[in-house]
Short mmCIF file of C-alpha atoms in Angstrom, two decimals:
data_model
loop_
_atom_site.label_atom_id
_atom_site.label_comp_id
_atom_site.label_asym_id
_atom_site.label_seq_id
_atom_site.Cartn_x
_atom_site.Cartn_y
_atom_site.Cartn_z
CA UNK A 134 27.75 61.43 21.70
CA UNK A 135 25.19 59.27 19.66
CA UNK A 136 25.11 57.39 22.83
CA UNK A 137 24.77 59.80 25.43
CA UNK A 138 21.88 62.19 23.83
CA UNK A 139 19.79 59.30 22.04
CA UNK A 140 20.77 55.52 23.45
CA UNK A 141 19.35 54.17 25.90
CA UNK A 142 18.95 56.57 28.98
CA UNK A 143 20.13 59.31 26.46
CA UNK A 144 19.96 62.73 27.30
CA UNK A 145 17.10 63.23 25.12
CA UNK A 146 14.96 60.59 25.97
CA UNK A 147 14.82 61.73 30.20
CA UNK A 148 11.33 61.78 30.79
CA UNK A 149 11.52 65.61 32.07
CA UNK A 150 12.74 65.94 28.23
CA UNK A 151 15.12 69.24 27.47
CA UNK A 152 13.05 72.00 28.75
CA UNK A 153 13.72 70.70 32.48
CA UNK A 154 17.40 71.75 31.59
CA UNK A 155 17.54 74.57 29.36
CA UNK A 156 14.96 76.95 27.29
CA UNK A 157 14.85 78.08 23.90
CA UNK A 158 13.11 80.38 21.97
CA UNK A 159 10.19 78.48 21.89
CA UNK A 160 9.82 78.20 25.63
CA UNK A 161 10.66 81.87 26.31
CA UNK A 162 8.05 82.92 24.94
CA UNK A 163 4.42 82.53 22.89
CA UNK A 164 5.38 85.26 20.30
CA UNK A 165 7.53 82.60 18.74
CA UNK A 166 4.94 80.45 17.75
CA UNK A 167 3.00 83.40 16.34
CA UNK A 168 5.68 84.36 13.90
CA UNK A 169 6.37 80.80 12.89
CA UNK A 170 2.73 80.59 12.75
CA UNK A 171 2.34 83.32 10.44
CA UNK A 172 5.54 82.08 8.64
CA UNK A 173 3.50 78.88 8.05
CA UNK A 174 0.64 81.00 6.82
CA UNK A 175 2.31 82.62 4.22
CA UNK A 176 4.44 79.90 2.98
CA UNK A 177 0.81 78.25 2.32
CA UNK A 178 -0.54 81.52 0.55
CA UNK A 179 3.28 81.45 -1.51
CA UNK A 180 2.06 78.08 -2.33
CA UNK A 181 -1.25 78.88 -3.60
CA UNK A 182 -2.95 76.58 -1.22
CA UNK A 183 -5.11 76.01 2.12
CA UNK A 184 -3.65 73.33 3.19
CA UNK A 185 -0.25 72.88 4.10
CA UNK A 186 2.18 70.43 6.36
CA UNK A 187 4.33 71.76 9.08
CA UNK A 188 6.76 69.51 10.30
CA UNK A 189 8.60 70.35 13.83
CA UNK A 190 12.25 68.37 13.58
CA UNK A 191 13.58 68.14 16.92
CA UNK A 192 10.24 68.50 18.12
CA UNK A 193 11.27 68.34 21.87
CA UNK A 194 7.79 67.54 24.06
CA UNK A 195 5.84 69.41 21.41
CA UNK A 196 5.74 72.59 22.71
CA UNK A 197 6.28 74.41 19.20
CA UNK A 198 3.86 72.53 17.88
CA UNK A 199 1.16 73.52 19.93
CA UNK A 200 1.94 76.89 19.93
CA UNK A 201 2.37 76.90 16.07
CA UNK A 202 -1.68 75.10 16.07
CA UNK A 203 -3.45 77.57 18.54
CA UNK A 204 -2.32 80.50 16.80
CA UNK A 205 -3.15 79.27 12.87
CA UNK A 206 -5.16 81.63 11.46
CA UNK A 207 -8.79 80.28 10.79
CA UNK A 208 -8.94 78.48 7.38
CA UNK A 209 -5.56 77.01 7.12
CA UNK A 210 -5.67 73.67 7.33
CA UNK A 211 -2.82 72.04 8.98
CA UNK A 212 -1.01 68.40 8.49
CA UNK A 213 1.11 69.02 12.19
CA UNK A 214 4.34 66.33 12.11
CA UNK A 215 6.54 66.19 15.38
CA UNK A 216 9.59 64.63 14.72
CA UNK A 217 11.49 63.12 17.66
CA UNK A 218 12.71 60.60 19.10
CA UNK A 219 11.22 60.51 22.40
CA UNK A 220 8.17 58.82 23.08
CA UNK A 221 4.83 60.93 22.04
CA UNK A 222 4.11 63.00 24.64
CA UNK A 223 1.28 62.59 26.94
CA UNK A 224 -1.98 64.67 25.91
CA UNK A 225 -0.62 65.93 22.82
CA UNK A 226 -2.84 67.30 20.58
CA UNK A 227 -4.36 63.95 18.15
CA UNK A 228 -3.61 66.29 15.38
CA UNK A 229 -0.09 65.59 15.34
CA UNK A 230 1.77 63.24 13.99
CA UNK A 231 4.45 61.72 15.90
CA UNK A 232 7.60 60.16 14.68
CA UNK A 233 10.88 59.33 14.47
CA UNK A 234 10.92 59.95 10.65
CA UNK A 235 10.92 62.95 8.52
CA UNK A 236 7.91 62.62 6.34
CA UNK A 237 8.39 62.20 2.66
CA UNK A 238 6.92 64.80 -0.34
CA UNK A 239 5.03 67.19 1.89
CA UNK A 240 3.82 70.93 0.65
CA UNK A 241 4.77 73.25 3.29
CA UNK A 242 7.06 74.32 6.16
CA UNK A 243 9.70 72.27 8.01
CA UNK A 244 11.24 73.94 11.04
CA UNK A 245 14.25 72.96 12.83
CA UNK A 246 14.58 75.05 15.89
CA UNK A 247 18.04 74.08 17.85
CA UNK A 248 18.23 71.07 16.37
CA UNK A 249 21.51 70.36 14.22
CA UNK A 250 23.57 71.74 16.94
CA UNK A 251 22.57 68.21 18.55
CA UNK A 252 23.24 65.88 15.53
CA UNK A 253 25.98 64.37 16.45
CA UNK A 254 29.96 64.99 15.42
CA UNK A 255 33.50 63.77 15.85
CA UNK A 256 35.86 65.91 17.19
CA UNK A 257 39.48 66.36 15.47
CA UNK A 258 42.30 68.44 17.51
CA UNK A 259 45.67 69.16 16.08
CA UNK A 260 48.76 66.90 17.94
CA UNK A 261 51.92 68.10 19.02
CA UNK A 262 53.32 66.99 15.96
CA UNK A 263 50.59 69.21 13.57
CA UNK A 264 48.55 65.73 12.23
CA UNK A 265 44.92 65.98 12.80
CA UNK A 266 43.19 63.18 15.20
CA UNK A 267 40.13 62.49 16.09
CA UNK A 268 39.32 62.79 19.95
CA UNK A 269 38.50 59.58 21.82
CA UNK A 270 36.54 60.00 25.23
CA UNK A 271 35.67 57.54 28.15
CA UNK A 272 32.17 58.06 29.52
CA UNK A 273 33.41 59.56 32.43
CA UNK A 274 34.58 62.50 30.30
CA UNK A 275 38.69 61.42 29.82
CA UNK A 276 40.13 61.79 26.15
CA UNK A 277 42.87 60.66 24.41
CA UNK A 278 43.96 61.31 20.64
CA UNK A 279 42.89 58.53 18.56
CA UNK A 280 43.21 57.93 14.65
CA UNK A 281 44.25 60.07 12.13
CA UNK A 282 41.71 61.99 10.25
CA UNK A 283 41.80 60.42 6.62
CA UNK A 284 39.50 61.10 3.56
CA UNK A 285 35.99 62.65 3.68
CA UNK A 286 36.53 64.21 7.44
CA UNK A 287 39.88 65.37 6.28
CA UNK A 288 38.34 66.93 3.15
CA UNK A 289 35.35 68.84 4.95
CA UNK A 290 38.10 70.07 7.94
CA UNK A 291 40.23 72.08 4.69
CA UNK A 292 37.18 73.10 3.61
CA UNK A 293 34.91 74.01 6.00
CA UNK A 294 37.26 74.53 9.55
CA UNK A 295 41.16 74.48 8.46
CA UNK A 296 42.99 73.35 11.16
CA UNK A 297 46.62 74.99 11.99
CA UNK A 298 48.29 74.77 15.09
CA UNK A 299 49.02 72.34 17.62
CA UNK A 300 45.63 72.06 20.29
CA UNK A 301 43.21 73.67 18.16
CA UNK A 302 40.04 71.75 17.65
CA UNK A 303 37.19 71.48 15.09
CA UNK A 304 33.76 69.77 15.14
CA UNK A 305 33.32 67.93 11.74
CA UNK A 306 29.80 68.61 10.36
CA UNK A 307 29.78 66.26 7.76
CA UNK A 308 26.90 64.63 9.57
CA UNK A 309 25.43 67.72 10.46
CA UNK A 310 25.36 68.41 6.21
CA UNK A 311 23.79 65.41 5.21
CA UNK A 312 20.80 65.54 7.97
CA UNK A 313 20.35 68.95 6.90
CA UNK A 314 20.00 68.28 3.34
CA UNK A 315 18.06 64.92 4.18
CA UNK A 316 16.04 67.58 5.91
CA UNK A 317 15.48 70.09 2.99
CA UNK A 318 15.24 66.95 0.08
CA UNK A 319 11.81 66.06 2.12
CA UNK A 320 10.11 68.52 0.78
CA UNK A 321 8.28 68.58 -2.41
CA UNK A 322 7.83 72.09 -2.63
CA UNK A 323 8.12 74.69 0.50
CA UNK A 324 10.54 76.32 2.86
CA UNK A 325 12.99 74.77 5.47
CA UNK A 326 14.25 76.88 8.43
CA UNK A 327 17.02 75.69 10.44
CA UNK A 328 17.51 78.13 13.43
CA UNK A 329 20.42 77.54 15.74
CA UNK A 330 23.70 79.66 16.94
CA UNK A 331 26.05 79.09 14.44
CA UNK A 332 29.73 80.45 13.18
CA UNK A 333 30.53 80.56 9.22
CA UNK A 334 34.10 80.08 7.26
CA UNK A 335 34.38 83.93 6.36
CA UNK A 336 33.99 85.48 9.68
CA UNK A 337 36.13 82.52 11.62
CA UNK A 338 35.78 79.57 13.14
CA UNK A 339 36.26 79.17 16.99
CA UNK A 340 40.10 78.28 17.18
CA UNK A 341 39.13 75.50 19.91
CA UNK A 342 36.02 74.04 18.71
CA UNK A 343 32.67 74.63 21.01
CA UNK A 344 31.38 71.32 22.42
CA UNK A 345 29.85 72.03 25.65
CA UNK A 346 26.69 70.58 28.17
CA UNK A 347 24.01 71.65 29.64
CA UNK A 348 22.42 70.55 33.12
CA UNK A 349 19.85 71.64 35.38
CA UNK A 350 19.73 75.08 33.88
CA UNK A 351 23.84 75.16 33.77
CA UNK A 352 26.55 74.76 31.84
CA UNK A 353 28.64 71.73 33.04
CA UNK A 354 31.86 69.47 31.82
CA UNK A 355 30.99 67.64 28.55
CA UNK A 356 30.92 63.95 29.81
CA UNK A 357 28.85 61.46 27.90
CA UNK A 358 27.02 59.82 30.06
CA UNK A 359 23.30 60.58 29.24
CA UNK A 360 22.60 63.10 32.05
CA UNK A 361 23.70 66.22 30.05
CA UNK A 362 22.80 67.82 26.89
CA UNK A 363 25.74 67.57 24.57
CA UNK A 364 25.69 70.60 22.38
CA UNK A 365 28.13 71.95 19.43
CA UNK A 366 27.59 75.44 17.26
CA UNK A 367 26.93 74.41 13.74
CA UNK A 368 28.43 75.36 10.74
CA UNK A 369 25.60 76.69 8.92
CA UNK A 370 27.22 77.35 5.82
CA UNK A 371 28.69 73.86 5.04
CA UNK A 372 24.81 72.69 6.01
CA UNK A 373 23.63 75.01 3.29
CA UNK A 374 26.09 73.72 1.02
CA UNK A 375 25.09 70.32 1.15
CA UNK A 376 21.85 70.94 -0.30
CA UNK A 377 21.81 69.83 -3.94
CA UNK A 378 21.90 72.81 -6.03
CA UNK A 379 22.75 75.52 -3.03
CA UNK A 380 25.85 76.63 -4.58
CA UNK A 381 29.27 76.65 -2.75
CA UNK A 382 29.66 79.98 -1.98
CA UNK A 383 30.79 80.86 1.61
CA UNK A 384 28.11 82.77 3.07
CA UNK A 385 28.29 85.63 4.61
CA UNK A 386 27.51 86.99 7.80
CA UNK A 387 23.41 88.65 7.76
CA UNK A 388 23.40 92.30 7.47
CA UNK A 389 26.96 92.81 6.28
CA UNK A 390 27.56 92.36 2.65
CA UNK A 391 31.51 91.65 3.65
CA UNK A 392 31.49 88.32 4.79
CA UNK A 393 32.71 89.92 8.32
CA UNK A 394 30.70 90.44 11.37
CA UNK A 395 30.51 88.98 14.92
CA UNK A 396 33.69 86.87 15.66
CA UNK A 397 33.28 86.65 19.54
CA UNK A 398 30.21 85.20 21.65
CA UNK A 399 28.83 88.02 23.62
CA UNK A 400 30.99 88.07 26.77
CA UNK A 401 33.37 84.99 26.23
CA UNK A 402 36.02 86.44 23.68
CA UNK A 403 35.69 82.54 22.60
CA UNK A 404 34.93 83.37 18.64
CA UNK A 405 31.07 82.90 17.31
CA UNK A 406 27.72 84.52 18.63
CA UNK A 407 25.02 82.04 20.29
CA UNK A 408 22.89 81.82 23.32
CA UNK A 409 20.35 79.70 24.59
CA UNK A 410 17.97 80.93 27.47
CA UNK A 411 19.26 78.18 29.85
CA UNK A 412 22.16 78.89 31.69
CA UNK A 413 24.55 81.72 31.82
CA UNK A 414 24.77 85.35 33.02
CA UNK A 415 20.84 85.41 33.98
CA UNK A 416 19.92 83.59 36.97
CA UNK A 417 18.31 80.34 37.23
CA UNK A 418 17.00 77.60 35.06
CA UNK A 419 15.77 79.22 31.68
CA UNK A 420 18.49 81.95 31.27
CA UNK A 421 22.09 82.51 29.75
CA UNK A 422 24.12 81.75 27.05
CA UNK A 423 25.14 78.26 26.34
CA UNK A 424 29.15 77.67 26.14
CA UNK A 425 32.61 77.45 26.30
CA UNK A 426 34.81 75.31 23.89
CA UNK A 427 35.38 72.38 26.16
CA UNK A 428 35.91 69.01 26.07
CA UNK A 429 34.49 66.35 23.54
CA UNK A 430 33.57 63.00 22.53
CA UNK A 431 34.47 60.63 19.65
CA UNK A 432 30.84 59.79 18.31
CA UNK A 433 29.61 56.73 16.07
CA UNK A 434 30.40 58.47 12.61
CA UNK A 435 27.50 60.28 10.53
CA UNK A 436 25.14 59.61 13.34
CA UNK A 437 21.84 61.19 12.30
CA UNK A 438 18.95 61.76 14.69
CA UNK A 439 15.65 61.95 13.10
CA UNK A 440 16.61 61.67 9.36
CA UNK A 441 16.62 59.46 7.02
CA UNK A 442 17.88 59.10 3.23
CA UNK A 443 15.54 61.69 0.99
CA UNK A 444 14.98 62.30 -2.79
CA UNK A 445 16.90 64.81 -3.80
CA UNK A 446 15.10 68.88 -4.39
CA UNK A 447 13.34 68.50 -7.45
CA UNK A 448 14.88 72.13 -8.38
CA UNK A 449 17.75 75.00 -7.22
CA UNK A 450 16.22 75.85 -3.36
CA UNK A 451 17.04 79.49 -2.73
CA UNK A 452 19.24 80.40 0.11
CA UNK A 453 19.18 82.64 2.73
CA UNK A 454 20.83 83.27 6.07
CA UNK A 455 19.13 86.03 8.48
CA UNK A 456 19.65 86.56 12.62
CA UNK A 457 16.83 85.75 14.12
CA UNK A 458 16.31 89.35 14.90
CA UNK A 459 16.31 90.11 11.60
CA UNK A 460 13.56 87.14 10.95
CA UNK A 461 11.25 88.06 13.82
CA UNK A 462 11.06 91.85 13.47
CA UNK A 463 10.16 90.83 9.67
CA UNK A 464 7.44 88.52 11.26
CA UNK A 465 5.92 91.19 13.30
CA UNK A 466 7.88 90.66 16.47
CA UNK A 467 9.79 94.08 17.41
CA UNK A 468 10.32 94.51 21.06
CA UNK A 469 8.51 97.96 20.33
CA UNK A 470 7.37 99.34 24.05
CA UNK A 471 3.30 100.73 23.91
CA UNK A 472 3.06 104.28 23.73
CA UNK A 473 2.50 105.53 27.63
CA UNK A 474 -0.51 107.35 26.58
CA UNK A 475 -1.80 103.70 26.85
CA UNK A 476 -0.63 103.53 30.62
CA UNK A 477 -4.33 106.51 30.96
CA UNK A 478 -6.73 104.99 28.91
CA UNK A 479 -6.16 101.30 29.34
CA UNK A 480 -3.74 100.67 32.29
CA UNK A 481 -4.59 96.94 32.29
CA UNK A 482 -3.82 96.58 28.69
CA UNK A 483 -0.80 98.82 29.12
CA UNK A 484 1.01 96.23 31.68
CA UNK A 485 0.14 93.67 29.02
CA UNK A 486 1.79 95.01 26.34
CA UNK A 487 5.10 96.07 28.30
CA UNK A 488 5.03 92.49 29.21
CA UNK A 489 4.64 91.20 25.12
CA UNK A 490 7.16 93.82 24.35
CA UNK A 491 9.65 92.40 26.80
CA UNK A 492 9.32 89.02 25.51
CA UNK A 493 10.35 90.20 21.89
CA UNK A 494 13.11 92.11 23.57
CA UNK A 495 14.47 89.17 24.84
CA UNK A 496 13.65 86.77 21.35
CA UNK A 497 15.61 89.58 19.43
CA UNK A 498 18.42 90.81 22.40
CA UNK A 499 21.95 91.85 20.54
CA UNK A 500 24.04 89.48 22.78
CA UNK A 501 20.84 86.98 23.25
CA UNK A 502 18.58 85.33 21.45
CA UNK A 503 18.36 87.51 18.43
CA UNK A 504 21.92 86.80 17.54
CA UNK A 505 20.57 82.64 16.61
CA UNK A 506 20.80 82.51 12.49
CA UNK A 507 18.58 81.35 10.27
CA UNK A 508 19.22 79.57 7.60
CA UNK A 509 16.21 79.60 5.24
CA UNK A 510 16.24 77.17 1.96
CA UNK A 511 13.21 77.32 -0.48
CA UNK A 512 12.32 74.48 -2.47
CA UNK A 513 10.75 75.87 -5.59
CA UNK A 514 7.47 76.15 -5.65
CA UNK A 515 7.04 79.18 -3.05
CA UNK A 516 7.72 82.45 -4.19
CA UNK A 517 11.09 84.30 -2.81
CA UNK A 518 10.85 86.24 0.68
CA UNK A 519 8.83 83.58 2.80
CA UNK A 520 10.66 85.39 5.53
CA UNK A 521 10.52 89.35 5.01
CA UNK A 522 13.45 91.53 5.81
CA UNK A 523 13.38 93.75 8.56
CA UNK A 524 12.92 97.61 7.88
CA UNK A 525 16.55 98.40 9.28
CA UNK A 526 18.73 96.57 6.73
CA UNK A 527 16.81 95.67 3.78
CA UNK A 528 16.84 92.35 3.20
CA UNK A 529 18.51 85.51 7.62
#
């Protein structure tokens, strides 16, 4: 998996990069940058300062970035970090910073849009016989069982995704964990978002794991062989876990209090919620929902694109897991149609705003987009509610 998304000829590194096989948020539309861009503003405000860093990880071809940059508010100043591993992109704004690295000790935001779902994991499926194994693939997509799972995978499968009957599968996030807290120890003081479709211990893990790939706008056989994206749900709760000082409480699904809510993928009966404008039950590149549990690859162990080893958080972060409907509407973005008095007095400006209010509609769709969590982690230093709740519920 390592391999096939970041070695040479890796997915990742195509030169038509991911958006000429799949959209996300970013790419569906501008009002994500606005929110994030008003996130950014008031992290810096929560921070007590006019100048603050925001650092894109999994920056793609930059397209976050530059939306996040021409909608700053006058005033703020910005330190702009892509982090990637794809060459800088051509005309990108000299304000950024491109690298490979996550920078050290910054003030600020660091944003990680659809990007631990990508860090790369073993698989483990239960044998015949009821021992775990991990799952060994060829590059032209044919497994076998290989070793059995022993010591630190073995301990983060009973706790994180208990494995029971013969065939079932699980995706082990231990790497997942430590690029996520990696992620979060970067910061000096701030707020780190991770944003991604996700499934969490107390509401049930897919009984048959979730790898899947992306091509061309579809969802195709996971074979690793650099011309797909290879894609797994993540396990946001073990990633918030991993963060020094987090606690080790399951978390529990936004909005419900219970520790229960969506158990099935909109349409798939397959167990989690997720989709990813790309493929699926739209039409045509930039549309859908992203998988099936299919078939996976053994990957180099505790690969970790674009992290490296980080001081620890200096103090407890606070924790927080929202939808991204949730997030948005709390950032401004509702899906609200304009009144159709507006339709009389300013036609032109009525057909403008159906248009913006269709674009939230589909960043915050039950079934869509707005089913992506959130999982928000404060280093202190910013004040709590960085992200405000949405009216509905009260309070990722």
């Amino acid at each position: 998996m390592e391999r096939a998304l970041y070695g040479p000829g890796g997915f990742f590194l195509r030169p038509e990069g991911p958006a000429g096989h799949f959209r996300t948020s970013v790419h569906a539309s501008p009002l994500f940058a606005g929110a994030v861009a008003r996130l950014l503003a008031r992290t810096a405000a929560e921070l007590d300062t006019d100048e603050v860093a925001f650092t894109d990880v999994g920056a793609g071809r930059g397209e976050l970035l530059r939306g996040v940059l021409a909608a700053a508010p006058p005033g703020l100043r910005l330190r702009a970090y892509g982090v990637e591993r794809a060459v800088r992109p051509a005309g990108l704004d000299p304000r950024i910073t491109w690298t490979d690295r996550i920078p050290d000790g910054e003030r600020g935001l660091l944003f990680a849009n659809e990007w631990l779902d990508n860090v790369p994991v073993d698989v483990a499926q239960v044998d015949e016989d009821g021992t775990v194994r991990y799952v060994e693939v060829r590059a032209d997509g044919t497994e076998r069982p290989g070793a059995v799972v022993t010591g630190a995978d073995a301990a983060w499968l009973e706790r994180w995704w208990p494995l029971g009957r013969p065939g079932e599968r699980a995706e082990i996030g231990r790497p997942r964990d430590a690029a996520w807290a990696a992620a979060v120890g970067s910061l000096a003081a701030g707020t780190a978002i991770a944003v991604d479709y996700a499934h969490l211990l107390r509401t049930g893990r897919p009984p048959f794991g979730t790898l899947t790939a992306f091509r061309d706008g579809r969802e195709v056989p996971a074979i690793p062989d650099g011309s797909r994206d290879l894609t797994a749900h993540v396990a946001l709760d073990a990633c918030a876990a991993a963060v020094p000082g987090a606690g080790s409480r399951p978390l529990e699904w936004p909005g419900t209090g219970q520790g229960s809510g969506p158990r099935e993928r909109p349409g798939t009966g397959q167990g989690t919620t997720h989709d990813r404008p790309g493929t699926g039950p739209h039409t045509g590149p930039g549309a859908g929902s992203r998988p099936q549990p299919h078939t996976e690859s053994r990957a180099e162990p505790h690969a970790q694109p674009h992290t490296q080893p980080h001081a620890q958080p200096h103090t407890q972060p606070l924790t927080e897991l929202l939808t991204q409907r949730e997030a948005l509407r709390g950032l401004g973005v509702t899906g609200a149609r304009p009144p159709l008095s507006l339709a009389t007095t300013d036609p032109a400006g009525y057909v403008r705003a159906l248009a913006t209010a269709g674009e939230a509609a589909e960043l915050t769709a039950t079934g869509g987009l707005g089913d992506f969590l959130w999982l928000v982690q404060r280093v202190p230093g910013t004040l709590p509610g960085a992200v405000p709740a949405a009216a509905e519920h009260g309070g990722y």
